[in-house]
Amino acid sequence: MEYNHLLGITFSLFSAFFWATNDIFNKKLILKGYEENFVLWIRFPLGALLLLPFGLVYWDLNETVIKTTFLWLPSEILASIFFIKSLKYAPLSLAMPFYATMPAFSALAGWIVLGEVLSLRNWLGILLIVYGTTLLAGKNIKSFFTLNKGVLYALFSSFLFGVNVVIGKIAVVSSNQFFFSWYYCLVMSLALIPFVKRFEVKDFSSDWKFFGIVGLFFSLGMVFYTWAYIYTYASFVAATERLAILLDVLYGKVFFGEKVKNAFKASIIMVLGVFLLSL
């Protein structure tokens, strides 16, 4: 049991690395002038193409997968759109730390829906995550959120993703992680088409390497994320994957010259909260 738990945490860490690094290229593409919903959408058809062999070899489209799709898909679409808007309207090192709240949301959802028990340490972890968010917001919380609408997008997105983590685990466990990774990319690539204003065909060729990396890194993150589901609690997967916020803060400073007050301090406190939550 302990070995399986450790394996799940390890896969979550791999997912954190790939998805955090992917944020660099998402941000760069948005800064290049690409419409944010297009940047969001493109990863999914590329992911569906890259993961197609997994989908065929490990095919397991059962009744549970289909039924849960109607539960997670609407909120997943909304959460994804909020996510990409948080990248557009806020610095990377400011928006991403607020995704540390996601494990708290998923832990509470796991507690309510799946009966996953939370200890005193887990609850302390949730409190530390909340405290870290207040450090980033500063003394005038109302003014902070008024000036940083990207952070509000991040919080809304974090809540929806946090709840969906629990529903997603039900689908993954009922089939398998490899099939669901491909299935998720396929469904999202179709569902997000109405939200893409234009397909940027003219500009796509000049940045094909960036888009290729976005598709590859997202796919790898997706595989390891769903794989981790098999070995440990949904709340633990979400908690460990949120360690990506430290990378995002570092990436924001190194690649975009961002200087966000208390970003590292708040992120470390949040990561400590995530650690306690995952024990």
Short mmCIF file of C-alpha atoms in Angstrom, two decimals:
data_model
loop_
_atom_site.label_atom_id
_atom_site.label_comp_id
_atom_site.label_asym_id
_atom_site.label_seq_id
_atom_site.Cartn_x
_atom_site.Cartn_y
_atom_site.Cartn_z
CA MET A 1 0.00 0.00 0.00
CA GLU A 2 2.82 2.42 0.91
CA TYR A 3 4.67 1.53 -2.32
CA ASN A 4 1.56 2.22 -4.39
CA HIS A 5 1.04 5.53 -2.62
CA LEU A 6 4.65 6.54 -3.33
CA LEU A 7 4.26 5.53 -6.97
CA GLY A 8 1.13 7.67 -7.28
CA ILE A 9 2.94 10.66 -5.75
CA THR A 10 5.89 10.15 -8.14
CA PHE A 11 3.63 10.12 -11.19
CA SER A 12 1.92 13.26 -9.88
CA LEU A 13 5.33 14.98 -9.67
CA PHE A 14 6.05 14.10 -13.30
CA SER A 15 2.69 15.58 -14.22
CA ALA A 16 3.50 18.73 -12.25
CA PHE A 17 6.76 19.21 -14.15
CA PHE A 18 5.26 18.75 -17.62
CA TRP A 19 2.21 20.94 -16.98
CA ALA A 20 4.16 23.73 -15.25
CA THR A 21 6.72 23.83 -18.06
CA ASN A 22 3.86 23.84 -20.55
CA ASP A 23 2.62 27.09 -18.98
CA ILE A 24 5.73 28.87 -20.30
CA PHE A 25 4.72 28.13 -23.87
CA ASN A 26 1.05 28.90 -23.23
CA LYS A 27 2.02 32.33 -21.91
CA LYS A 28 4.46 32.97 -24.75
CA LEU A 29 1.85 32.12 -27.39
CA ILE A 30 -0.67 34.46 -25.75
CA LEU A 31 1.94 37.24 -25.63
CA LYS A 32 2.62 36.62 -29.33
CA GLY A 33 -1.00 37.63 -29.98
CA TYR A 34 -2.72 34.29 -30.37
CA GLU A 35 -6.33 34.22 -29.16
CA GLU A 36 -6.28 32.55 -25.74
CA ASN A 37 -9.07 30.04 -26.45
CA PHE A 38 -7.15 28.87 -29.52
CA VAL A 39 -4.05 28.38 -27.37
CA LEU A 40 -6.20 26.40 -24.94
CA TRP A 41 -7.89 24.32 -27.64
CA ILE A 42 -4.87 23.31 -29.73
CA ARG A 43 -3.38 21.07 -27.03
CA PHE A 44 -6.36 18.73 -27.12
CA PRO A 45 -6.43 17.66 -30.81
CA LEU A 46 -2.63 17.37 -30.70
CA GLY A 47 -2.93 15.32 -27.51
CA ALA A 48 -5.63 13.12 -29.02
CA LEU A 49 -3.35 12.47 -32.01
CA LEU A 50 -0.27 11.72 -29.90
CA LEU A 51 -2.19 9.46 -27.50
CA LEU A 52 -4.21 7.66 -30.21
CA PRO A 53 -2.16 4.43 -29.89
CA PHE A 54 -2.99 4.36 -26.16
CA GLY A 55 -6.67 4.88 -26.93
CA LEU A 56 -6.76 2.00 -29.40
CA VAL A 57 -4.61 -0.49 -27.49
CA TYR A 58 -6.26 0.14 -24.12
CA TRP A 59 -9.78 0.82 -25.42
CA ASP A 60 -12.36 0.67 -22.63
CA LEU A 61 -15.35 2.87 -23.39
CA ASN A 62 -17.84 1.64 -20.81
CA GLU A 63 -21.09 2.92 -19.37
CA THR A 64 -19.45 4.61 -16.37
CA VAL A 65 -17.06 6.58 -18.59
CA ILE A 66 -19.94 7.80 -20.74
CA LYS A 67 -22.15 8.74 -17.79
CA THR A 68 -19.41 10.60 -15.90
CA THR A 69 -18.54 12.53 -19.05
CA PHE A 70 -21.84 14.37 -18.78
CA LEU A 71 -20.90 15.28 -15.20
CA TRP A 72 -17.33 16.53 -15.67
CA LEU A 73 -17.42 17.93 -19.21
CA PRO A 74 -19.46 21.17 -18.66
CA SER A 75 -17.41 22.27 -15.65
CA GLU A 76 -14.15 21.11 -17.27
CA ILE A 77 -14.82 23.35 -20.26
CA LEU A 78 -15.53 26.31 -18.02
CA ALA A 79 -12.54 25.57 -15.76
CA SER A 80 -10.22 25.33 -18.77
CA ILE A 81 -11.43 28.63 -20.22
CA PHE A 82 -10.96 30.31 -16.83
CA PHE A 83 -7.47 28.77 -16.65
CA ILE A 84 -6.28 30.21 -19.94
CA LYS A 85 -7.79 33.61 -19.09
CA SER A 86 -5.91 33.61 -15.78
CA LEU A 87 -2.69 33.18 -17.78
CA LYS A 88 -3.68 36.05 -20.06
CA TYR A 89 -4.76 38.58 -17.44
CA ALA A 90 -2.30 37.90 -14.61
CA PRO A 91 1.46 37.26 -14.29
CA LEU A 92 2.36 33.58 -14.32
CA SER A 93 3.93 33.83 -10.86
CA LEU A 94 0.77 35.46 -9.45
CA ALA A 95 -2.00 33.43 -11.09
CA MET A 96 -0.56 29.94 -10.72
CA PRO A 97 0.00 29.96 -6.92
CA PHE A 98 -3.76 30.35 -6.50
CA TYR A 99 -4.13 26.90 -8.03
CA ALA A 100 -2.76 25.61 -4.73
CA THR A 101 -6.36 25.95 -3.56
CA MET A 102 -7.31 23.13 -5.93
CA PRO A 103 -6.21 20.30 -3.57
CA ALA A 104 -8.32 21.84 -0.81
CA PHE A 105 -11.36 21.83 -3.08
CA SER A 106 -10.67 18.28 -4.30
CA ALA A 107 -9.99 17.02 -0.76
CA LEU A 108 -13.33 18.38 0.40
CA ALA A 109 -15.04 16.90 -2.65
CA GLY A 110 -13.28 13.56 -2.10
CA TRP A 111 -14.41 13.62 1.51
CA ILE A 112 -18.03 14.29 0.53
CA VAL A 113 -18.31 12.17 -2.65
CA LEU A 114 -15.83 9.31 -2.19
CA GLY A 115 -15.62 9.18 1.61
CA GLU A 116 -11.86 9.84 1.58
CA VAL A 117 -10.98 10.56 5.22
CA LEU A 118 -9.17 13.79 6.14
CA SER A 119 -6.94 13.87 9.23
CA LEU A 120 -6.11 16.82 11.46
CA ARG A 121 -2.90 17.32 9.45
CA ASN A 122 -4.91 17.43 6.25
CA TRP A 123 -7.16 20.16 7.65
CA LEU A 124 -4.07 22.09 8.81
CA GLY A 125 -2.75 21.84 5.26
CA ILE A 126 -5.94 23.39 3.93
CA LEU A 127 -5.60 26.27 6.42
CA LEU A 128 -1.99 26.91 5.32
CA ILE A 129 -3.09 27.02 1.68
CA VAL A 130 -5.73 29.59 2.56
CA TYR A 131 -3.16 31.60 4.55
CA GLY A 132 -0.78 31.59 1.58
CA THR A 133 -3.45 33.06 -0.66
CA THR A 134 -4.01 35.91 1.80
CA LEU A 135 -0.26 36.70 1.72
CA LEU A 136 -0.43 37.11 -2.03
CA ALA A 137 -3.54 39.24 -1.83
CA GLY A 138 -2.07 41.58 0.79
CA LYS A 139 -3.98 43.74 3.27
CA ASN A 140 -6.57 45.14 0.86
CA ILE A 141 -8.08 41.95 -0.51
CA LYS A 142 -10.96 43.67 -2.30
CA SER A 143 -8.60 46.05 -4.12
CA PHE A 144 -6.28 43.16 -5.02
CA PHE A 145 -8.98 41.17 -6.76
CA THR A 146 -10.34 44.29 -8.46
CA LEU A 147 -6.92 44.99 -9.99
CA ASN A 148 -6.12 41.35 -10.76
CA LYS A 149 -9.07 39.75 -12.49
CA GLY A 150 -6.77 37.00 -13.73
CA VAL A 151 -6.54 35.77 -10.13
CA LEU A 152 -10.34 35.52 -9.91
CA TYR A 153 -10.28 33.41 -13.06
CA ALA A 154 -7.65 31.22 -11.37
CA LEU A 155 -9.77 30.71 -8.25
CA PHE A 156 -12.93 29.86 -10.21
CA SER A 157 -10.92 27.47 -12.35
CA SER A 158 -9.24 25.91 -9.32
CA PHE A 159 -12.58 25.21 -7.67
CA LEU A 160 -14.05 23.55 -10.76
CA PHE A 161 -10.91 21.50 -11.45
CA GLY A 162 -10.79 20.48 -7.78
CA VAL A 163 -14.30 19.04 -7.87
CA ASN A 164 -13.71 17.40 -11.26
CA VAL A 165 -10.65 15.58 -9.94
CA VAL A 166 -12.99 13.40 -7.91
CA ILE A 167 -15.39 12.73 -10.78
CA GLY A 168 -12.44 12.06 -13.09
CA LYS A 169 -11.06 9.42 -10.75
CA ILE A 170 -14.33 7.51 -10.94
CA ALA A 171 -14.02 7.43 -14.75
CA VAL A 172 -10.33 6.46 -14.73
CA VAL A 173 -10.76 3.64 -12.20
CA SER A 174 -13.74 2.26 -14.14
CA SER A 175 -11.63 2.01 -17.32
CA ASN A 176 -7.87 2.63 -17.34
CA GLN A 177 -5.53 5.61 -17.24
CA PHE A 178 -4.19 5.25 -20.79
CA PHE A 179 -7.54 5.07 -22.51
CA PHE A 180 -8.97 7.91 -20.45
CA SER A 181 -6.01 10.20 -21.25
CA TRP A 182 -6.76 9.84 -24.95
CA TYR A 183 -10.52 9.96 -24.47
CA TYR A 184 -10.26 13.17 -22.42
CA CYS A 185 -8.20 14.91 -25.11
CA LEU A 186 -10.60 13.79 -27.84
CA VAL A 187 -13.73 14.92 -26.01
CA MET A 188 -12.21 18.28 -25.01
CA SER A 189 -10.93 18.95 -28.54
CA LEU A 190 -14.50 18.60 -29.86
CA ALA A 191 -16.24 20.37 -26.97
CA LEU A 192 -14.04 23.49 -27.12
CA ILE A 193 -14.41 24.16 -30.86
CA PRO A 194 -17.41 26.52 -30.40
CA PHE A 195 -15.31 28.72 -28.09
CA VAL A 196 -12.46 29.25 -30.56
CA LYS A 197 -12.95 32.55 -32.38
CA ARG A 198 -10.51 31.82 -35.17
CA PHE A 199 -8.12 29.01 -36.03
CA GLU A 200 -5.03 31.16 -36.72
CA VAL A 201 -4.12 29.05 -39.78
CA LYS A 202 -1.96 31.80 -41.28
CA ASP A 203 0.18 32.25 -38.16
CA PHE A 204 0.30 28.64 -37.06
CA SER A 205 3.18 27.62 -39.33
CA SER A 206 5.63 30.12 -37.84
CA ASP A 207 5.20 28.79 -34.30
CA TRP A 208 4.62 25.11 -34.97
CA LYS A 209 7.42 24.12 -32.58
CA PHE A 210 5.74 25.96 -29.71
CA PHE A 211 2.40 24.33 -30.45
CA GLY A 212 4.08 20.93 -30.79
CA ILE A 213 5.65 21.30 -27.33
CA VAL A 214 2.28 22.38 -25.88
CA GLY A 215 0.64 19.24 -27.27
CA LEU A 216 3.48 16.92 -26.19
CA PHE A 217 3.93 18.27 -22.67
CA PHE A 218 0.19 18.40 -22.02
CA SER A 219 -0.18 14.79 -23.20
CA LEU A 220 2.66 13.56 -20.98
CA GLY A 221 1.23 15.46 -18.02
CA MET A 222 -2.19 13.95 -18.69
CA VAL A 223 -0.88 10.37 -18.83
CA PHE A 224 1.07 10.66 -15.58
CA TYR A 225 -1.81 12.49 -13.87
CA THR A 226 -4.39 9.82 -14.67
CA TRP A 227 -1.84 7.08 -13.96
CA ALA A 228 -1.36 8.49 -10.46
CA TYR A 229 -5.11 8.09 -9.86
CA ILE A 230 -4.69 4.32 -9.89
CA TYR A 231 -2.30 4.30 -6.95
CA THR A 232 -3.45 6.94 -4.48
CA TYR A 233 -6.30 9.21 -3.39
CA ALA A 234 -7.68 11.77 -5.83
CA SER A 235 -6.98 14.51 -3.30
CA PHE A 236 -3.34 13.37 -2.98
CA VAL A 237 -2.88 13.44 -6.76
CA ALA A 238 -4.23 16.98 -6.95
CA ALA A 239 -2.14 18.02 -3.94
CA THR A 240 1.18 16.73 -5.27
CA GLU A 241 0.59 18.04 -8.78
CA ARG A 242 0.14 21.53 -7.32
CA LEU A 243 3.84 21.55 -6.43
CA ALA A 244 4.04 22.94 -9.95
CA ILE A 245 3.32 26.37 -8.46
CA LEU A 246 6.94 26.65 -7.30
CA LEU A 247 8.10 26.03 -10.85
CA ASP A 248 5.57 28.53 -12.19
CA VAL A 249 6.83 31.24 -9.83
CA LEU A 250 10.41 30.50 -10.91
CA TYR A 251 9.45 30.40 -14.58
CA GLY A 252 7.60 33.71 -14.26
CA LYS A 253 10.71 35.39 -12.87
CA VAL A 254 13.22 33.77 -15.27
CA PHE A 255 11.29 33.83 -18.55
CA PHE A 256 9.04 36.87 -18.13
CA GLY A 257 10.89 39.06 -15.61
CA GLU A 258 7.90 39.06 -13.22
CA LYS A 259 8.34 40.53 -9.75
CA VAL A 260 5.40 39.58 -7.56
CA LYS A 261 5.60 40.55 -3.88
CA ASN A 262 5.58 37.58 -1.48
CA ALA A 263 5.28 35.13 -4.39
CA PHE A 264 7.96 32.71 -3.19
CA LYS A 265 7.05 33.08 0.48
CA ALA A 266 3.35 32.48 -0.17
CA SER A 267 4.09 29.61 -2.55
CA ILE A 268 6.32 27.84 -0.01
CA ILE A 269 3.60 28.14 2.63
CA MET A 270 1.07 26.79 0.15
CA VAL A 271 3.37 23.91 -0.78
CA LEU A 272 3.77 23.09 2.92
CA GLY A 273 -0.01 23.06 3.14
CA VAL A 274 -0.15 20.79 0.10
CA PHE A 275 2.40 18.49 1.76
CA LEU A 276 0.34 18.24 4.95
CA LEU A 277 -2.78 17.68 2.88
CA SER A 278 -1.14 14.77 1.06
CA LEU A 279 0.03 12.94 4.20
#
